[in-house]
C-alpha positions as a printed Julia matrix, in Angstrom:
120×3 Matrix{Float64}:
   0.0    0.0     0.0
   1.57   3.27   -1.15
   0.99   6.24    1.12
   2.09   9.86    1.08
   2.48  11.23    4.61
   2.43  15.02    4.95
   3.48  17.3     7.78
   4.22  20.95    8.47
   0.87  22.63    7.85
  -0.78  24.99   10.29
  -1.55  28.61   11.12
   0.98  31.29   10.22
   0.92  35.09   10.14
   1.29  37.05    6.89
   4.96  37.4     6.03
   5.89  34.29    7.97
   7.27  30.96    6.81
   6.25  27.3     6.75
   7.91  24.16    5.48
   5.76  21.31    4.23
   7.15  17.78    4.06
   5.87  14.68    2.28
   7.17  11.13    2.69
   6.36   8.37    0.21
   6.02   4.98    1.93
   5.11   1.44    0.91
   6.38  -0.97   -1.71
   7.94   1.55   -4.09
  10.62   0.76   -6.64
  11.19   4.39   -7.57
   9.62   7.85   -7.5
   9.53   9.98  -10.61
   8.05  13.5   -10.63
   6.72  14.96   -7.37
   4.68  18.07   -6.73
   2.53  20.22   -4.49
  -1.01  21.28   -5.32
  -3.49  23.42   -3.39
  -7.24  23.8    -3.33
  -9.67  26.29   -1.81
 -13.21  24.98   -1.16
 -15.33  25.57   -4.25
 -12.3   26.06   -6.5
 -10.29  23.77   -8.74
  -7.11  22.17   -7.47
  -4.11  24.05   -8.85
  -0.45  23.22   -9.28
   1.84  25.1    -6.89
   5.2   23.55   -7.74
   6.62  20.39   -9.27
  10.04  18.78   -9.45
  11.32  16.01  -11.71
  13.53  13.13  -10.64
  16.45  15.08  -12.15
  15.72  18.21  -10.12
  14.06  20.45  -12.72
  11.39  22.67  -11.16
   8.28  24.54  -12.24
   6.26  27.05  -10.18
   2.93  28.78  -10.42
   3.37  32.48  -11.17
   1.67  33.39   -7.89
   4.39  31.74   -5.78
   7.55  32.39   -7.81
  10.24  33.98   -5.69
   8.51  33.0    -2.45
   8.18  29.2    -2.49
  10.89  26.6    -3.13
  10.33  22.92   -3.89
  13.05  20.35   -3.22
  13.39  16.58   -2.86
  15.48  13.87   -1.26
  15.56  10.81   -3.52
  17.16   8.58   -0.87
  14.48   9.35    1.72
  11.72   9.53   -0.93
  10.63  12.92    0.36
   9.57  16.21   -1.18
   9.48  19.59    0.56
   7.85  22.95    0.0
   9.52  25.92    1.69
   6.96  28.72    1.92
   8.37  32.18    2.65
   6.67  35.59    2.77
   3.28  33.91    2.89
   0.14  35.87    2.04
  -3.51  35.4     3.03
  -4.11  34.32   -0.57
  -1.92  31.27    0.11
  -4.54  29.87    2.48
  -5.64  26.48    1.11
  -5.43  22.74    1.57
  -2.07  21.63    0.19
  -1.73  18.19   -1.41
   1.42  16.21   -2.09
   1.6   14.25   -5.34
   4.09  11.66   -6.55
   4.42   9.49   -9.64
   5.45   6.12   -8.19
   6.65   2.89   -9.78
   5.63  -0.15   -7.72
   6.45  -3.02  -10.12
   8.0   -3.46  -13.53
   4.52  -3.01  -15.03
   2.75  -0.69  -12.58
   3.11   3.06  -12.14
   0.55   5.61  -11.0
   0.05   8.97   -9.37
  -0.38   8.93   -5.59
  -1.87  11.71   -3.45
  -1.53  12.73    0.15
  -4.56  13.39    2.33
  -3.99  17.14    2.29
  -2.75  19.52    4.96
  -4.36  22.85    5.85
  -2.3   26.02    5.59
  -3.97  29.13    7.01
  -2.34  32.56    6.68
  -4.02  35.02    9.03
  -3.21  37.6    11.68
């Protein structure tokens, strides 16, 4: 059973910082691309940042210069460093990973989501 375990969410004041972490567990041969998405109730889920197995990154325009995605391939973890947060960053953040479980099987796995609230 593949699981993505998230941590680091919570309440933070505008201008503050948070670091989200996501650990991929289970019978996993390898992890390809990983990413962070966020969703506000009533809205579509949107891509925040993604990172390939080789380290190439892509960010939403709204977070460029403030957020940084990184990964540890040995630990099978992905991180999202959130600096200078704004109230508009308030959302449920979801971890995503493209995992290979057997020679034939690969699929996208999702975390359960972690709430990030930016408020004074």
